JSON list of C-alpha atoms in Angstrom, two decimals:
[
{"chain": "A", "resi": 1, "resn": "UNK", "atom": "CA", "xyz": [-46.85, -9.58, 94.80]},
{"chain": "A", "resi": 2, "resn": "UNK", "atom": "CA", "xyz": [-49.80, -12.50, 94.25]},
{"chain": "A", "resi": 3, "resn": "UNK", "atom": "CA", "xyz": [-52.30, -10.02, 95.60]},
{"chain": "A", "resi": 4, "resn": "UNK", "atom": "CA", "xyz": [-51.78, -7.14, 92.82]},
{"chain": "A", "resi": 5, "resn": "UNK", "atom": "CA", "xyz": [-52.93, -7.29, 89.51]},
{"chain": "A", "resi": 6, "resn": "UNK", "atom": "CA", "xyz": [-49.83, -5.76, 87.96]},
{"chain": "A", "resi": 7, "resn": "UNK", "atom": "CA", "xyz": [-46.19, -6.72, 88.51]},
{"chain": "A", "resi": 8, "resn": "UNK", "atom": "CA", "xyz": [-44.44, -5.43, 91.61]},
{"chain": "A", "resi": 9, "resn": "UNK", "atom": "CA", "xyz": [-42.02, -2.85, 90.89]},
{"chain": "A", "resi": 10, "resn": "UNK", "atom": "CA", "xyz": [-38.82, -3.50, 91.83]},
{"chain": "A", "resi": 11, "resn": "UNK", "atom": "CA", "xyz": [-35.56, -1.45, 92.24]},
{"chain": "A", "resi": 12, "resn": "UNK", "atom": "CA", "xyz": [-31.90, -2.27, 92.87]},
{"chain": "A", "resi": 13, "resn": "UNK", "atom": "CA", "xyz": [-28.24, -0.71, 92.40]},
{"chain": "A", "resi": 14, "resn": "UNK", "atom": "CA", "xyz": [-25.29, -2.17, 90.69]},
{"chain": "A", "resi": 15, "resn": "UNK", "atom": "CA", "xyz": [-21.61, -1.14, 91.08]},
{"chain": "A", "resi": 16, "resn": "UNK", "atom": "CA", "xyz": [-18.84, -1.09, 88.13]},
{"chain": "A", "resi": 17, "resn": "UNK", "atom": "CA", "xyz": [-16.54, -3.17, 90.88]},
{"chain": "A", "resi": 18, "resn": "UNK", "atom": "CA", "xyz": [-17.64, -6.20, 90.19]},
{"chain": "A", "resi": 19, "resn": "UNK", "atom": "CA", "xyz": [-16.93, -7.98, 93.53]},
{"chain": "A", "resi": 20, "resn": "UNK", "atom": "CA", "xyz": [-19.04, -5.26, 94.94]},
{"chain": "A", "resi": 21, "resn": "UNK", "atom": "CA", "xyz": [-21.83, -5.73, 93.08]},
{"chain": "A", "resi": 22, "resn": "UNK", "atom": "CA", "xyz": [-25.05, -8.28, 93.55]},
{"chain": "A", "resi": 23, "resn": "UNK", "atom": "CA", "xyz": [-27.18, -6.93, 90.44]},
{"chain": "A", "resi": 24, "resn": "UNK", "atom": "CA", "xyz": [-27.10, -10.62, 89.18]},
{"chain": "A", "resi": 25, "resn": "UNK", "atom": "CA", "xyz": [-28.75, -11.76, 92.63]},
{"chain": "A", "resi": 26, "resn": "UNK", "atom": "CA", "xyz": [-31.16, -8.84, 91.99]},
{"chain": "A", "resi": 27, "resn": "UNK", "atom": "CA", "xyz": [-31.87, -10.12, 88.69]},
{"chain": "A", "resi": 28, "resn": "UNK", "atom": "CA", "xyz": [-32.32, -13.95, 89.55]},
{"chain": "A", "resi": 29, "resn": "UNK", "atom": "CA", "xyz": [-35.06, -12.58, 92.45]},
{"chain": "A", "resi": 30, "resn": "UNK", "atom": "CA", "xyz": [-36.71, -10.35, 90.06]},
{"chain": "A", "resi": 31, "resn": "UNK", "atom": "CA", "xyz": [-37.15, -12.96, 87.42]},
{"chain": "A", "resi": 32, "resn": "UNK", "atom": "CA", "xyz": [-37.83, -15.85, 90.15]},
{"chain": "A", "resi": 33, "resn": "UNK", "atom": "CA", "xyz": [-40.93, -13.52, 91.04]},
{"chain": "A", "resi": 34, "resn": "UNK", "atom": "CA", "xyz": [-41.82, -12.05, 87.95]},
{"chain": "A", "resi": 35, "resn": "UNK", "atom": "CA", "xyz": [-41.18, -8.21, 88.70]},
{"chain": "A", "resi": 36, "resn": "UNK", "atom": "CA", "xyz": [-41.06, -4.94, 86.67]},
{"chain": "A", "resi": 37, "resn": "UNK", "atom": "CA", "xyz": [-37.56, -4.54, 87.58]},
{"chain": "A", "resi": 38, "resn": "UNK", "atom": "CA", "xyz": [-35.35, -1.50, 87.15]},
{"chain": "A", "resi": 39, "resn": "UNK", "atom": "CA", "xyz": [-31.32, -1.36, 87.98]},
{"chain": "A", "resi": 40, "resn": "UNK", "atom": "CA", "xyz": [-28.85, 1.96, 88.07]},
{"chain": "A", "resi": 41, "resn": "UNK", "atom": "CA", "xyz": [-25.33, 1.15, 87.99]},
{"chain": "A", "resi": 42, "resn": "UNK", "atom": "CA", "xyz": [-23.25, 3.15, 90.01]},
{"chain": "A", "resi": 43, "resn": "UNK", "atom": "CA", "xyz": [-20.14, 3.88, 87.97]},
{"chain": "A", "resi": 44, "resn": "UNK", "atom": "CA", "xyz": [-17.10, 6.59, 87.66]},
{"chain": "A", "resi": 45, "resn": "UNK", "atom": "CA", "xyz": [-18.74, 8.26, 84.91]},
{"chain": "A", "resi": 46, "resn": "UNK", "atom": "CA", "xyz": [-22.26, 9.01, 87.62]},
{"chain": "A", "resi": 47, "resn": "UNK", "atom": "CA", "xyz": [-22.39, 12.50, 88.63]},
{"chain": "A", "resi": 48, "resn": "UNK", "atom": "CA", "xyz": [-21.01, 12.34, 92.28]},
{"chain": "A", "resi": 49, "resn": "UNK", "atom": "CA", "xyz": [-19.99, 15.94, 92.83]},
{"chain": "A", "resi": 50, "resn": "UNK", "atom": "CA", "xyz": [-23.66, 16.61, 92.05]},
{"chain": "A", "resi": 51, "resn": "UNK", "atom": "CA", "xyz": [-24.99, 14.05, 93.89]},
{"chain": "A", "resi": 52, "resn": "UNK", "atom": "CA", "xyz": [-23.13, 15.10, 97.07]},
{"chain": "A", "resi": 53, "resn": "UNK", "atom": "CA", "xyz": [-23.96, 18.70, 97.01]},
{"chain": "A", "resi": 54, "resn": "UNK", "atom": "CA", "xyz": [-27.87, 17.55, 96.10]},
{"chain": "A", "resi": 55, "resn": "UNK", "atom": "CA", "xyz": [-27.41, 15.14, 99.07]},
{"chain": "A", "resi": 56, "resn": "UNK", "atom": "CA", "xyz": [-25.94, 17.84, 101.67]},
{"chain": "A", "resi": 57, "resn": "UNK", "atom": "CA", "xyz": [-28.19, 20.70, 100.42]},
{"chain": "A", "resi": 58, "resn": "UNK", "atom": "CA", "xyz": [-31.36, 18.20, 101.49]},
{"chain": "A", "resi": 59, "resn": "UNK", "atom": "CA", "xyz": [-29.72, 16.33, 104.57]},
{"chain": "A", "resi": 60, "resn": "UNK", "atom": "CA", "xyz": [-30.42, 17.86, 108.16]},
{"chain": "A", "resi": 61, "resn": "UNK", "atom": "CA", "xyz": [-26.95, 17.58, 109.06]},
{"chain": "A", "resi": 62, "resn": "UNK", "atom": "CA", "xyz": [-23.33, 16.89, 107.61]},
{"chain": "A", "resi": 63, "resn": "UNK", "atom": "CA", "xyz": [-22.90, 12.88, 107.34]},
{"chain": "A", "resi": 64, "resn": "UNK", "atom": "CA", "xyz": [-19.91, 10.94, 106.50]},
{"chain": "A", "resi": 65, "resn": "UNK", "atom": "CA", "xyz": [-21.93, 7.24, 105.59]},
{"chain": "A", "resi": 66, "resn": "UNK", "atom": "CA", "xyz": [-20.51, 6.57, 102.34]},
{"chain": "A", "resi": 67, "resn": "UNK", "atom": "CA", "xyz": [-23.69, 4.05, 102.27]},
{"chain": "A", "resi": 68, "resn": "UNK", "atom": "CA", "xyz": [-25.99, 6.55, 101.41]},
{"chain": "A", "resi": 69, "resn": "UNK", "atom": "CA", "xyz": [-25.08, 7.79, 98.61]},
{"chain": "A", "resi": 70, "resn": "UNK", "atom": "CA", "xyz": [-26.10, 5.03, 96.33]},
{"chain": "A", "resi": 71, "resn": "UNK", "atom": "CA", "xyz": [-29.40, 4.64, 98.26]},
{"chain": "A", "resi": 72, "resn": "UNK", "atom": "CA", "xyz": [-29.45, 8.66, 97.28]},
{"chain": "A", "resi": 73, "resn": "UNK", "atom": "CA", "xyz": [-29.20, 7.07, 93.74]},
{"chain": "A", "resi": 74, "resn": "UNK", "atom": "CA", "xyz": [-31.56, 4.53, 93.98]},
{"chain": "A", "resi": 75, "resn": "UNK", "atom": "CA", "xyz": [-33.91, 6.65, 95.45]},
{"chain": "A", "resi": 76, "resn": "UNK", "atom": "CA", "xyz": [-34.02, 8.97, 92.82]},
{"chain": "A", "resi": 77, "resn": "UNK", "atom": "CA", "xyz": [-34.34, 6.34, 90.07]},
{"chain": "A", "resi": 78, "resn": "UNK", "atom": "CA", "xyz": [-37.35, 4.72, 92.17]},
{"chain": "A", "resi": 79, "resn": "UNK", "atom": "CA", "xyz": [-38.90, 8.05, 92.06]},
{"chain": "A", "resi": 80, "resn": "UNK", "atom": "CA", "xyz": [-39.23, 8.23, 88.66]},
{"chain": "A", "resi": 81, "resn": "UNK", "atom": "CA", "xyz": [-41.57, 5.13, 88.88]},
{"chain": "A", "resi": 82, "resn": "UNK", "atom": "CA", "xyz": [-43.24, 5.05, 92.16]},
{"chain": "A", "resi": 83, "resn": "UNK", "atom": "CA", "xyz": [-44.38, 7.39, 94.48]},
{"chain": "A", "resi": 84, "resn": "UNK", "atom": "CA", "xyz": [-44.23, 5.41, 97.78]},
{"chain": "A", "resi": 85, "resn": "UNK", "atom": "CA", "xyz": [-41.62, 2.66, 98.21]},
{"chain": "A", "resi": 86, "resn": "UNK", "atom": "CA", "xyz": [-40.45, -0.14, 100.84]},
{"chain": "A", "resi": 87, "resn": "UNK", "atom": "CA", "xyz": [-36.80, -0.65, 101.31]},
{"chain": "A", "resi": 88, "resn": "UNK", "atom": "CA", "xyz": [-34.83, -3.61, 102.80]},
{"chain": "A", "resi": 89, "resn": "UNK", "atom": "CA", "xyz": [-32.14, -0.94, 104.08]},
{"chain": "A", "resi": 90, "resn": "UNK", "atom": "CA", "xyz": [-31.12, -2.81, 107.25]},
{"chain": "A", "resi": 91, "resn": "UNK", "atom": "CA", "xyz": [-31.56, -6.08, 106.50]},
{"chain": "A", "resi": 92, "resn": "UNK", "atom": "CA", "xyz": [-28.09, -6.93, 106.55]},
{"chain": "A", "resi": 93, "resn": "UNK", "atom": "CA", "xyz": [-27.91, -5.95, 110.07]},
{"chain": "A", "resi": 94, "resn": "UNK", "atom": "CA", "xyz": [-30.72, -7.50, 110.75]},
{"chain": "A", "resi": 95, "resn": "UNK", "atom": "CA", "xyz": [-29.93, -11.22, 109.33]},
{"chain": "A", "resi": 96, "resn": "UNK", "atom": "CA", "xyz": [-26.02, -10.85, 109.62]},
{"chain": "A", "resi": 97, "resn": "UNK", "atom": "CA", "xyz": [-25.52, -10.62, 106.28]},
{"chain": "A", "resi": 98, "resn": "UNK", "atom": "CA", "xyz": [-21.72, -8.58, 106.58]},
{"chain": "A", "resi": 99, "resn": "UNK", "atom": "CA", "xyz": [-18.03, -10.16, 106.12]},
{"chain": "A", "resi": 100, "resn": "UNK", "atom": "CA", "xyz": [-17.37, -8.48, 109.20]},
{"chain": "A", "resi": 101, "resn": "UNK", "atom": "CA", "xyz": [-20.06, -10.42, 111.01]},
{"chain": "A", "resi": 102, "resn": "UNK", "atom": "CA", "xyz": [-19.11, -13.96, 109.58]},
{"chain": "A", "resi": 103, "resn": "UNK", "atom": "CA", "xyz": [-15.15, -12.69, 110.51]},
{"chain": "A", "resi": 104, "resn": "UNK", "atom": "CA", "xyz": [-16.03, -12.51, 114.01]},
{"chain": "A", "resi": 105, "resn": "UNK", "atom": "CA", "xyz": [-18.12, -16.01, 114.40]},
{"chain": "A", "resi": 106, "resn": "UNK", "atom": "CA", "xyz": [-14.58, -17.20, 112.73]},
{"chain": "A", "resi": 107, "resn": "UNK", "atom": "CA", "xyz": [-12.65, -15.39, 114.91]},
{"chain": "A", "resi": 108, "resn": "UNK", "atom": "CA", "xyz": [-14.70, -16.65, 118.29]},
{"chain": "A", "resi": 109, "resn": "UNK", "atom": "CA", "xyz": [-12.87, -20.12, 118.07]},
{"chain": "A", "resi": 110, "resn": "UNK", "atom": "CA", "xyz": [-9.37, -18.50, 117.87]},
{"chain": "A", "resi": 111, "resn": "UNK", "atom": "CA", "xyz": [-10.12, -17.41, 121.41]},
{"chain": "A", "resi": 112, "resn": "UNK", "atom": "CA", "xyz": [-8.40, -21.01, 122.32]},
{"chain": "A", "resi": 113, "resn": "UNK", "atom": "CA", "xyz": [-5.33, -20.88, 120.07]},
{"chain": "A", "resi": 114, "resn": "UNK", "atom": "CA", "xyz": [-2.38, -20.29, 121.20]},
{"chain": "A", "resi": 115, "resn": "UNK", "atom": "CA", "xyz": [-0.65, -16.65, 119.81]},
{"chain": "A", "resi": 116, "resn": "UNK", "atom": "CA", "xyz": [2.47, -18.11, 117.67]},
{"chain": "A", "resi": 117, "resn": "UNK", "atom": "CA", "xyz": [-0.48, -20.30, 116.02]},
{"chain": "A", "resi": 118, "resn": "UNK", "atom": "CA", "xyz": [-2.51, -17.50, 115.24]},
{"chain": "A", "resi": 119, "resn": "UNK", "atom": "CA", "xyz": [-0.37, -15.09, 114.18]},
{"chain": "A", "resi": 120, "resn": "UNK", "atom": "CA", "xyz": [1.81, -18.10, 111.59]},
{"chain": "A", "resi": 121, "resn": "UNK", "atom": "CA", "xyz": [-2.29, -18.79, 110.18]},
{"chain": "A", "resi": 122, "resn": "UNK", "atom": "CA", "xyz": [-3.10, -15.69, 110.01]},
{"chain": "A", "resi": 123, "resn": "UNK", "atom": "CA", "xyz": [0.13, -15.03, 107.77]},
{"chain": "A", "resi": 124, "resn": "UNK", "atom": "CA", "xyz": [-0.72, -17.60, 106.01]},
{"chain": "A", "resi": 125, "resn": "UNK", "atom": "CA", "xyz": [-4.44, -16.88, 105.34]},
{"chain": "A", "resi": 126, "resn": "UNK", "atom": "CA", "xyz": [-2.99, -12.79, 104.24]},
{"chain": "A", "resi": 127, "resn": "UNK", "atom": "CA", "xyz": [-0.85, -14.67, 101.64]},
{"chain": "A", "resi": 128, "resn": "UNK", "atom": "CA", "xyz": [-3.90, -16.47, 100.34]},
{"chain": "A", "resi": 129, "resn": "UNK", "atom": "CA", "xyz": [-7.27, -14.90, 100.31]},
{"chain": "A", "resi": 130, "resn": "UNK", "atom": "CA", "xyz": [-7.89, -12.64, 97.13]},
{"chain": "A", "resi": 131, "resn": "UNK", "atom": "CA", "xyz": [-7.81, -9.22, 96.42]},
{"chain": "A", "resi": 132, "resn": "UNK", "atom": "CA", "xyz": [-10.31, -7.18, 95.41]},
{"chain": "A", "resi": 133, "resn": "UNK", "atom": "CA", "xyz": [-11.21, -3.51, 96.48]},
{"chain": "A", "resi": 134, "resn": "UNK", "atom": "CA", "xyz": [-13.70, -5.01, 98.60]},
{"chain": "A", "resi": 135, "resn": "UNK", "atom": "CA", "xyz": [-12.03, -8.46, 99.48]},
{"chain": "A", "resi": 136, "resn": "UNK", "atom": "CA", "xyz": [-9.66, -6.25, 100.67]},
{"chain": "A", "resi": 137, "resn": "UNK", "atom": "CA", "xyz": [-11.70, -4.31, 103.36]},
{"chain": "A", "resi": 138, "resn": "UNK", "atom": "CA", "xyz": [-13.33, -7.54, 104.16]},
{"chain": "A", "resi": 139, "resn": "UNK", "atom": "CA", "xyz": [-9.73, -8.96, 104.36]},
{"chain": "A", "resi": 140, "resn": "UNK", "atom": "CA", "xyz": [-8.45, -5.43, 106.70]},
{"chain": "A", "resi": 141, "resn": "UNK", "atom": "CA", "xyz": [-11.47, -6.00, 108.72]},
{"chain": "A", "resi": 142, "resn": "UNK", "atom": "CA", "xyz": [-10.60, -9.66, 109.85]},
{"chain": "A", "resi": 143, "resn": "UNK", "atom": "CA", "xyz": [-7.05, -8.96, 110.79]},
{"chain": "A", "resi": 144, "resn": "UNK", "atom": "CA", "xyz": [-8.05, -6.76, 112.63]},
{"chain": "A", "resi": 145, "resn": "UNK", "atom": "CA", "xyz": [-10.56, -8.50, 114.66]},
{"chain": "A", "resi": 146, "resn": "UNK", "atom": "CA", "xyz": [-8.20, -11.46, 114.41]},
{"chain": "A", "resi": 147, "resn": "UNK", "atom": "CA", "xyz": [-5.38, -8.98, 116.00]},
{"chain": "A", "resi": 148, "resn": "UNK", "atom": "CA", "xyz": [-7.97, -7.93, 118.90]},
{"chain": "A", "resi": 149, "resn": "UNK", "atom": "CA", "xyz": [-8.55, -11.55, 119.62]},
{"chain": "A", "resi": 150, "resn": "UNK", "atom": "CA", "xyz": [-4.69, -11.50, 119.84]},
{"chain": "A", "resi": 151, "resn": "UNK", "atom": "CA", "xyz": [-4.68, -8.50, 122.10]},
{"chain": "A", "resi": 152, "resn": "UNK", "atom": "CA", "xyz": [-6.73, -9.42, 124.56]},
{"chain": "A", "resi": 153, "resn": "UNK", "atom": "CA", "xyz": [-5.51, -13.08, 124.78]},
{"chain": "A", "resi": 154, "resn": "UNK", "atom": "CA", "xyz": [-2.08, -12.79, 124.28]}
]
């Protein structure tokens, strides 16, 4: 970004669920480093049924990643603005950046715990942690890596 003369371009996409979306961390970057930024929002009302036929009609082979389909969408929009672009598709993987990763470092320790003790916090934590469409996958995920710490130490 310091060595162009122009403003990177920048491209990112939002979601409608709220606890789903990072558009506001998107934004801070953006701003922190002065970008030409641009932001879709995925929403009900974007043409999915479209999208997915577009998608299949251009993919070598059937897929069932639900993931791609908004960077099908972002794609798209970058298009409109850039001809070659650099993604940071992976990055989570790469720097741990998933629920379900931080769920298992929490669920290492419970290795040690006794069963009745796990399964009476585990109640417990079901009662309390939030719900959201995706604090509750996040939520699924960890009982169930919480249940095959269980399994296989029980």
């Amino acid at each position: 970004a310091e060595a162009s003369s122009q403003p990177l371009k920048t491209f990112s996409i939002g979601f409608e669920a709220k606890s789903c979306d990072e558009s506001a961390w998107f934004r801070e970057i953006a701003a922190r480093y002065g970008t030409d930024h641009h932001e879709y929002e995925l929403t009900g009302m974007s043409d999915l049924t479209s999208a997915i036929e577009e998608f299949a009609w251009y993919s070598d082979e059937p897929g069932a990643d639900a993931g791609a389909l908004p960077v099908w969408f972002l794609s798209k929009m970058t298009r409109r603005h850039v001809t070659v672009a650099l993604s940071g598709e992976g990055g989570d993987e790469l720097f741990g950046g998933y629920m379900t990763y931080r769920a298992d470092s929490l669920a290492r320790p419970l290795r040690r715990v006794p069963r009745l003790v796990r399964r009476a916090a585990l109640g417990t934590a079901r009662r309390l942690l939030p719900v959201s469409n995706c604090q509750d996958r996040i939520r699924v995920q960890a009982e169930a890596r919480c249940g095959r710490v269980a399994a296989a130490c029980g």
